[in-house]
Coordinates of C-alpha atoms and ligand atoms in Angstrom, one line a residue:
M2 CA 0.0 -0.1 -0.1
S3 CA 1.3 3.5 -0.8
K4 CA 1.9 5.8 2.0
T5 CA 1.6 9.5 2.2
K6 CA 3.9 12.2 3.5
L7 CA 2.6 14.3 5.9
S8 CA 3.9 17.4 3.7
E9 CA 1.4 16.3 0.7
I10 CA -1.7 17.0 2.9
G11 CA -0.2 19.6 5.5
E12 CA -1.2 20.4 8.9
F13 CA -4.8 21.4 7.9
G14 CA -5.5 18.5 6.1
L15 CA -4.2 16.2 8.5
I16 CA -6.5 17.6 11.5
D17 CA -9.5 17.3 8.8
L18 CA -8.4 13.8 8.0
L19 CA -8.1 13.1 11.5
T20 CA -11.7 14.5 12.8
K21 CA -14.0 14.5 9.9
D22 CA -16.1 11.4 11.1
L23 CA -16.6 12.7 14.5
V24 CA -19.7 12.4 16.2
I25 CA -20.4 14.1 19.6
K26 CA -21.8 11.6 22.4
N27 CA -22.0 13.8 25.5
K28 CA -24.7 16.6 26.3
S29 CA -22.1 18.7 28.0
T30 CA -20.1 18.9 24.6
I31 CA -21.6 22.0 23.2
Y32 CA -18.8 22.4 20.4
G33 CA -15.9 20.5 19.9
V34 CA -13.1 20.6 16.9
G35 CA -13.4 23.5 14.4
D36 CA -13.1 26.6 16.1
D37 CA -10.4 28.4 18.1
A38 CA -11.8 26.9 21.6
A39 CA -14.2 24.0 22.4
V40 CA -17.2 24.8 24.5
I41 CA -18.4 22.7 27.3
E42 CA -21.7 23.2 29.7
N43 CA -21.1 22.9 33.1
N44 CA -24.5 23.2 35.2
E45 CA -24.2 22.3 38.9
K46 CA -21.5 19.6 38.6
Q47 CA -17.6 20.0 39.4
T48 CA -15.2 19.8 36.6
L49 CA -12.2 17.6 36.7
I50 CA -9.0 17.9 34.6
T51 CA -6.1 15.7 34.3
T52 CA -3.3 15.8 31.6
D53 CA -0.3 13.6 30.4
I54 CA 2.4 13.8 27.9
L55 CA 3.9 10.6 26.4
T56 CA 7.4 10.9 24.6
E57 CA 8.6 8.3 22.2
G58 CA 11.6 6.6 23.6
V59 CA 10.9 7.6 27.0
H60 CA 7.0 6.3 27.7
F61 CA 6.7 4.1 24.9
D62 CA 9.1 2.2 22.2
L63 CA 7.6 1.7 18.7
M64 CA 9.7 -1.4 17.9
Y65 CA 6.9 -3.3 20.1
T66 CA 4.1 -0.9 20.4
P67 CA 1.6 -0.7 17.4
L68 CA 0.4 2.9 17.0
K69 CA -3.5 1.7 17.4
H70 CA -2.6 0.3 20.9
L71 CA -0.5 3.4 21.7
G72 CA -3.2 5.6 20.9
Y73 CA -5.8 3.2 23.1
K74 CA -3.4 3.4 26.1
A75 CA -3.0 7.0 25.9
I76 CA -6.9 8.1 26.2
V77 CA -7.1 5.0 28.8
V78 CA -4.4 6.2 31.3
N79 CA -5.9 9.6 31.4
L80 CA -9.5 8.3 31.9
S81 CA -8.1 6.2 34.8
D82 CA -6.9 9.2 36.5
L83 CA -10.6 10.7 36.3
Y84 CA -12.2 7.3 37.5
A85 CA -9.8 7.5 40.3
M86 CA -11.4 10.6 41.6
N87 CA -14.9 8.9 41.0
A88 CA -15.7 11.3 38.2
I89 CA -17.4 10.5 34.7
P90 CA -15.0 11.5 31.8
R91 CA -16.6 13.4 29.2
Q92 CA -14.1 15.1 26.9
V93 CA -10.5 14.7 25.5
T94 CA -8.0 16.7 23.8
V95 CA -5.1 15.2 22.0
S96 CA -2.1 17.3 21.0
I97 CA 0.8 15.5 18.7
A98 CA 4.0 16.5 17.9
V99 CA 5.2 14.4 14.8
S100 CA 8.3 14.1 13.0
G101 CA 9.1 13.4 9.2
K102 CA 9.5 9.5 9.6
F103 CA 5.8 9.3 10.2
T104 CA 3.0 8.7 7.4
V105 CA -0.3 10.3 7.4
E106 CA -1.4 6.4 7.4
A107 CA 0.6 5.9 10.5
I108 CA -1.1 8.9 12.5
E109 CA -4.5 7.7 11.2
E110 CA -3.5 4.2 13.0
L111 CA -2.6 6.3 16.1
Y112 CA -6.3 7.7 15.8
Q113 CA -8.3 4.6 15.4
G114 CA -6.9 3.3 18.6
I115 CA -7.7 7.0 20.1
Y116 CA -11.2 6.6 18.8
L117 CA -11.7 3.1 19.6
A118 CA -11.0 4.1 23.3
C119 CA -13.2 7.3 23.1
D120 CA -16.1 5.1 22.0
K121 CA -15.5 2.3 24.7
Y122 CA -15.8 4.9 27.4
G123 CA -18.2 7.3 26.0
V124 CA -15.9 10.5 25.8
D125 CA -15.6 13.1 23.2
L126 CA -12.5 14.0 21.3
I127 CA -13.0 18.1 21.4
G128 CA -9.9 19.3 20.1
G129 CA -5.9 19.2 20.1
D130 CA -3.2 20.5 18.4
T131 CA -0.8 19.4 15.5
T132 CA 2.6 20.5 15.2
S133 CA 5.9 19.1 14.1
S134 CA 9.0 17.6 16.0
F135 CA 12.6 17.0 15.1
S136 CA 12.9 13.3 16.3
G137 CA 9.8 10.9 17.5
L138 CA 6.5 11.4 18.5
V139 CA 5.0 13.3 21.3
I140 CA 1.2 13.0 22.5
S141 CA -0.4 15.4 25.2
I142 CA -3.8 14.2 26.2
T143 CA -6.0 16.3 28.5
A144 CA -9.1 14.5 29.8
I145 CA -12.1 16.4 31.5
G146 CA -14.7 14.7 33.6
E147 CA -17.6 15.7 35.9
A148 CA -18.9 14.8 39.2
K149 CA -21.2 15.8 42.0
K150 CA -19.2 17.4 44.6
E151 CA -20.4 15.0 47.2
N152 CA -19.2 12.2 45.0
I153 CA -15.5 12.9 44.2
I154 CA -12.9 10.8 46.2
Y155 CA -9.8 12.3 46.9
R156 CA -6.3 10.8 48.5
T157 CA -6.9 12.4 51.8
G158 CA -9.8 10.7 53.4
A159 CA -8.4 7.2 54.5
K160 CA -8.8 6.7 58.3
N161 CA -7.5 4.4 61.0
T162 CA -8.9 0.9 60.9
D163 CA -10.2 1.6 57.2
L164 CA -9.9 -1.6 54.8
I165 CA -7.4 -1.3 51.8
C166 CA -8.8 -2.7 48.8
V167 CA -7.3 -3.1 45.3
S168 CA -9.1 -4.2 41.9
G169 CA -7.7 -7.0 39.4
D170 CA -4.2 -8.3 39.7
L171 CA -1.0 -6.3 40.2
G172 CA 2.4 -6.7 38.3
S173 CA 1.3 -8.0 35.1
A174 CA 1.8 -5.1 32.9
Y175 CA 5.5 -4.9 34.3
F176 CA 6.1 -8.7 33.3
G177 CA 4.6 -8.0 30.0
L178 CA 7.1 -5.1 29.5
Q179 CA 10.0 -7.4 30.6
I180 CA 8.7 -10.0 28.2
L181 CA 8.5 -7.3 25.1
E182 CA 11.9 -6.0 26.2
R183 CA 13.5 -9.6 25.9
E184 CA 12.1 -10.3 22.7
K185 CA 13.5 -6.9 21.3
R186 CA 16.8 -8.0 22.6
V187 CA 16.5 -11.3 20.9
F188 CA 15.3 -9.6 17.6
E189 CA 18.1 -7.2 17.6
E190 CA 20.7 -9.9 17.6
N191 CA 18.9 -12.4 15.2
S192 CA 16.2 -10.5 13.0
N193 CA 14.9 -14.0 11.7
S194 CA 13.8 -15.2 15.2
Q195 CA 10.3 -15.3 15.9
P196 CA 9.0 -15.0 19.3
D197 CA 6.6 -17.3 20.9
L198 CA 4.7 -14.9 23.0
A199 CA 1.2 -16.8 23.0
K200 CA 1.7 -18.2 26.4
Y201 CA 2.4 -14.4 27.8
S202 CA -0.5 -12.8 25.7
Y203 CA -2.4 -12.0 29.0
L204 CA 0.9 -10.0 30.3
I205 CA 1.3 -8.2 26.9
E206 CA -2.3 -7.1 26.7
R207 CA -2.0 -5.9 30.3
Q208 CA 1.0 -3.7 29.0
L209 CA 0.2 -2.7 25.3
K210 CA -3.9 -2.3 25.8
P211 CA -4.9 -1.5 29.6
E212 CA -8.4 -0.6 30.5
A213 CA -9.5 1.8 33.1
R214 CA -11.6 0.3 35.7
K215 CA -14.8 1.9 35.2
D216 CA -16.5 -1.1 36.1
I217 CA -15.3 -1.3 39.6
L218 CA -17.0 2.2 40.5
E219 CA -20.1 0.5 38.9
T220 CA -19.8 -2.2 41.3
L221 CA -19.0 -0.2 44.3
R222 CA -22.0 2.2 43.5
I223 CA -24.4 -0.9 43.1
N224 CA -23.2 -2.2 46.5
K225 CA -23.7 1.2 48.1
I226 CA -19.9 1.4 49.1
K227 CA -18.4 4.9 48.8
P228 CA -14.5 4.6 49.4
T229 CA -12.8 7.2 51.7
A230 CA -9.6 7.5 49.3
M231 CA -8.8 6.4 46.3
I232 CA -6.0 6.6 43.6
D233 CA -5.2 4.4 40.5
I234 CA -2.1 2.4 40.4
S235 CA 0.1 3.9 37.7
D236 CA 3.4 3.6 39.5
G237 CA 3.2 0.4 41.6
L238 CA 1.3 -0.5 44.7
S239 CA 3.9 1.0 47.3
S240 CA 4.1 4.5 45.7
E241 CA 0.3 4.6 45.4
L242 CA -0.3 3.5 49.1
L243 CA 2.4 6.1 50.5
H244 CA 0.7 8.6 48.4
I245 CA -2.8 8.1 50.1
C246 CA -1.1 7.6 53.6
E247 CA 0.9 10.8 53.0
K248 CA -2.3 12.6 52.1
S249 CA -4.6 11.2 54.8
K250 CA -2.0 11.5 57.3
V251 CA -2.1 7.7 58.5
G252 CA 0.1 4.7 58.3
C253 CA -0.7 1.2 57.0
K254 CA -0.5 -2.5 57.2
V255 CA -0.6 -4.8 54.1
F256 CA -0.3 -8.5 53.7
E257 CA 2.0 -10.1 51.0
D258 CA -0.1 -13.0 50.9
K259 CA -3.2 -10.9 50.4
I260 CA -2.0 -9.0 47.0
P261 CA -3.4 -10.3 43.9
I262 CA -0.9 -11.5 41.5
D263 CA -2.3 -13.6 38.2
H264 CA -0.8 -17.2 37.6
T265 CA 0.7 -15.9 34.3
S266 CA 2.9 -13.5 36.3
A267 CA 3.9 -16.1 38.3
I268 CA 5.2 -18.0 35.8
A269 CA 6.8 -15.1 34.0
S270 CA 8.3 -14.4 37.6
E271 CA 10.1 -17.7 37.5
E272 CA 11.3 -17.8 33.9
L273 CA 12.5 -14.0 34.3
N274 CA 14.0 -14.1 37.8
I275 CA 12.0 -11.2 39.0
S276 CA 10.2 -11.5 42.4
R277 CA 6.5 -11.1 41.9
I278 CA 5.7 -9.5 44.9
T279 CA 8.7 -6.7 43.6
A280 CA 6.6 -6.4 40.5
A281 CA 3.5 -5.9 42.0
L282 CA 5.0 -3.3 44.5
N283 CA 7.0 -1.4 42.2
G284 CA 6.4 -2.2 38.6
G285 CA 3.6 0.2 37.6
E286 CA 1.3 0.6 34.9
D287 CA -1.4 -1.8 36.3
Y288 CA -3.9 1.1 36.3
E289 CA -6.2 -0.7 38.7
L290 CA -7.8 1.2 41.7
L291 CA -6.5 1.2 45.1
F292 CA -9.0 2.4 47.6
T293 CA -10.1 2.3 51.3
V294 CA -13.2 1.7 52.7
S295 CA -14.7 1.9 56.3
L296 CA -14.4 -1.1 58.4
R297 CA -18.2 -1.0 58.7
D298 CA -18.6 -2.1 54.9
F299 CA -16.6 -5.2 55.6
D300 CA -19.7 -7.4 55.0
K301 CA -20.4 -5.3 51.8
I302 CA -17.2 -5.6 50.0
K303 CA -15.8 -9.0 51.2
G304 CA -16.4 -11.5 48.2
L305 CA -16.9 -8.7 45.5
K306 CA -15.8 -10.1 42.4
D307 CA -12.3 -8.8 41.4
I308 CA -11.8 -6.7 44.4
S309 CA -9.3 -7.9 47.1
I310 CA -8.8 -6.6 50.8
I311 CA -5.1 -6.5 51.1
G312 CA -4.9 -4.9 54.4
H313 CA -5.5 -1.8 56.6
I314 CA -5.0 1.7 57.8
T315 CA -3.3 2.3 61.0
D316 CA -2.2 5.4 63.1
E317 CA 0.1 7.3 61.4
S318 CA 2.8 6.8 64.1
T319 CA 2.9 3.1 63.3
G320 CA 4.2 3.7 59.8
K321 CA 3.8 1.9 56.6
N322 CA 4.3 -1.6 56.6
I323 CA 4.1 -4.7 54.8
V324 CA 4.0 -8.2 56.4
L325 CA 5.8 -10.9 54.3
R326 CA 4.6 -14.5 53.9
S327 CA 7.9 -15.1 56.4
E328 CA 6.1 -12.9 59.0
E329 CA 8.8 -10.6 58.8
I330 CA 7.5 -7.0 58.8
L331 CA 9.3 -4.5 56.2
E332 CA 8.5 -0.9 55.7
L333 CA 7.2 0.4 52.2
K334 CA 9.4 2.0 50.2
A335 CA 8.5 4.0 47.0
Q336 CA 11.2 2.3 45.0
G337 CA 13.9 0.1 45.1
W338 CA 12.8 -2.2 47.8
K339 CA 13.6 -6.0 46.7
S340 CA 11.9 -8.7 48.6
P341 CA 14.5 -11.4 49.7
D342 CA 12.8 -14.3 47.8
Ligands
LIG6 P1 -5.6 27.2 16.3 O1 -4.7 27.5 15.1 O2 -6.5 28.2 16.8 O3 -4.9 26.5 17.4 P2 -5.7 24.7 14.8 O4 -5.6 25.1 13.5 O5 -4.5 24.2 15.6 O6 -6.4 26.0 15.8 O7 -6.9 23.6 15.2 C1 -8.1 23.9 14.4 C2 -9.0 23.0 15.2 O8 -8.8 21.3 15.0 C3 -9.4 23.1 16.8 O9 -10.5 22.9 17.0 C4 -8.3 22.2 17.4 O10 -8.7 21.9 18.7 C5 -8.6 21.1 16.4 N1 -7.4 20.3 16.4 C6 -6.1 20.5 16.0 N2 -5.0 19.5 16.3 C7 -5.8 18.6 16.6 C8 -5.7 17.0 16.6 N3 -4.5 16.4 16.7 N4 -6.6 16.3 17.0 C9 -7.7 16.5 17.3 N5 -8.0 17.9 17.0 C10 -7.2 18.8 16.3
LIG7 MG1 -3.2 25.0 17.0

């Protein structure tokens, strides 16, 4: 198939091509792409805004990241931040800086992933900016959401004796990345090698095509549970739990044997010789939700699908600790902690 140079259609041609089929989904989106600014109707709700920049070579490697997946993930990680505040995402803006090595078709692929995520999560693309870069691709996304004031969940509300809960499983995305990096090194040494990634497809999908846990908020709402504090896990459980503790001025005690780890991660852990608990605590990019609930909600939360209770909040003076399987107690560290196994 012939490829089109960006210079053939120009900046405005590209914007047109990327946004020509846009259909607005949300009532609050009054005006999207096509003027100097987009217009959003606010009413009585509060507006939440979050933004992220992804830089080629720092945040993603196009050797093993398909552009469609990259576009999808770029949207999802921003929506995950809004869900972590218990907000409903409504709009996104997407800004890109593109170097000459990208064709029009490549950028269209990126946008296929962007639109797929927008459709799945019901958000409108309402604008952005397009510019050139000397090397590589930079993507900046801003996501806008809304919530009633009383529904917003901050990092600050965790109280002594609250239960600490986490959705899904942890460490899989990190193992996925390690597998992809290993295959890249093998490929660089021998370009005829055909990697067998089938047995790790779950881990690779967790790395390349994560989802935001909209469904968990739904589960909590149906079961009439309102977390006291919440955060999404982008940098590993340790670092996020420390954020909640610091913002809420409390301590915590979590248990190694309660931390949810998928069996595929356990297999990869053996093969790669990386401790699974280290991956869960420090790996990152899980995009699961970490939240605290009142002890009174124990009966409501125990047994809920895809939610694990991993410990409890303590008084600030007792510190932030993890109890290992060996019963040894270690202080949680944001990075660099290695388990003895
Ligand atoms: P301005 O010169 O006022 O910044 P632009 O010509 O950059 O406007 O953009 C025209 C319209 O296209 C605006 O509505 C802008 O938000 C939108 N837009 C520009 N780049 C992108 C992009 N990469 N993705 C989506 N919308 C975009
Ligand atoms: Mg512009």
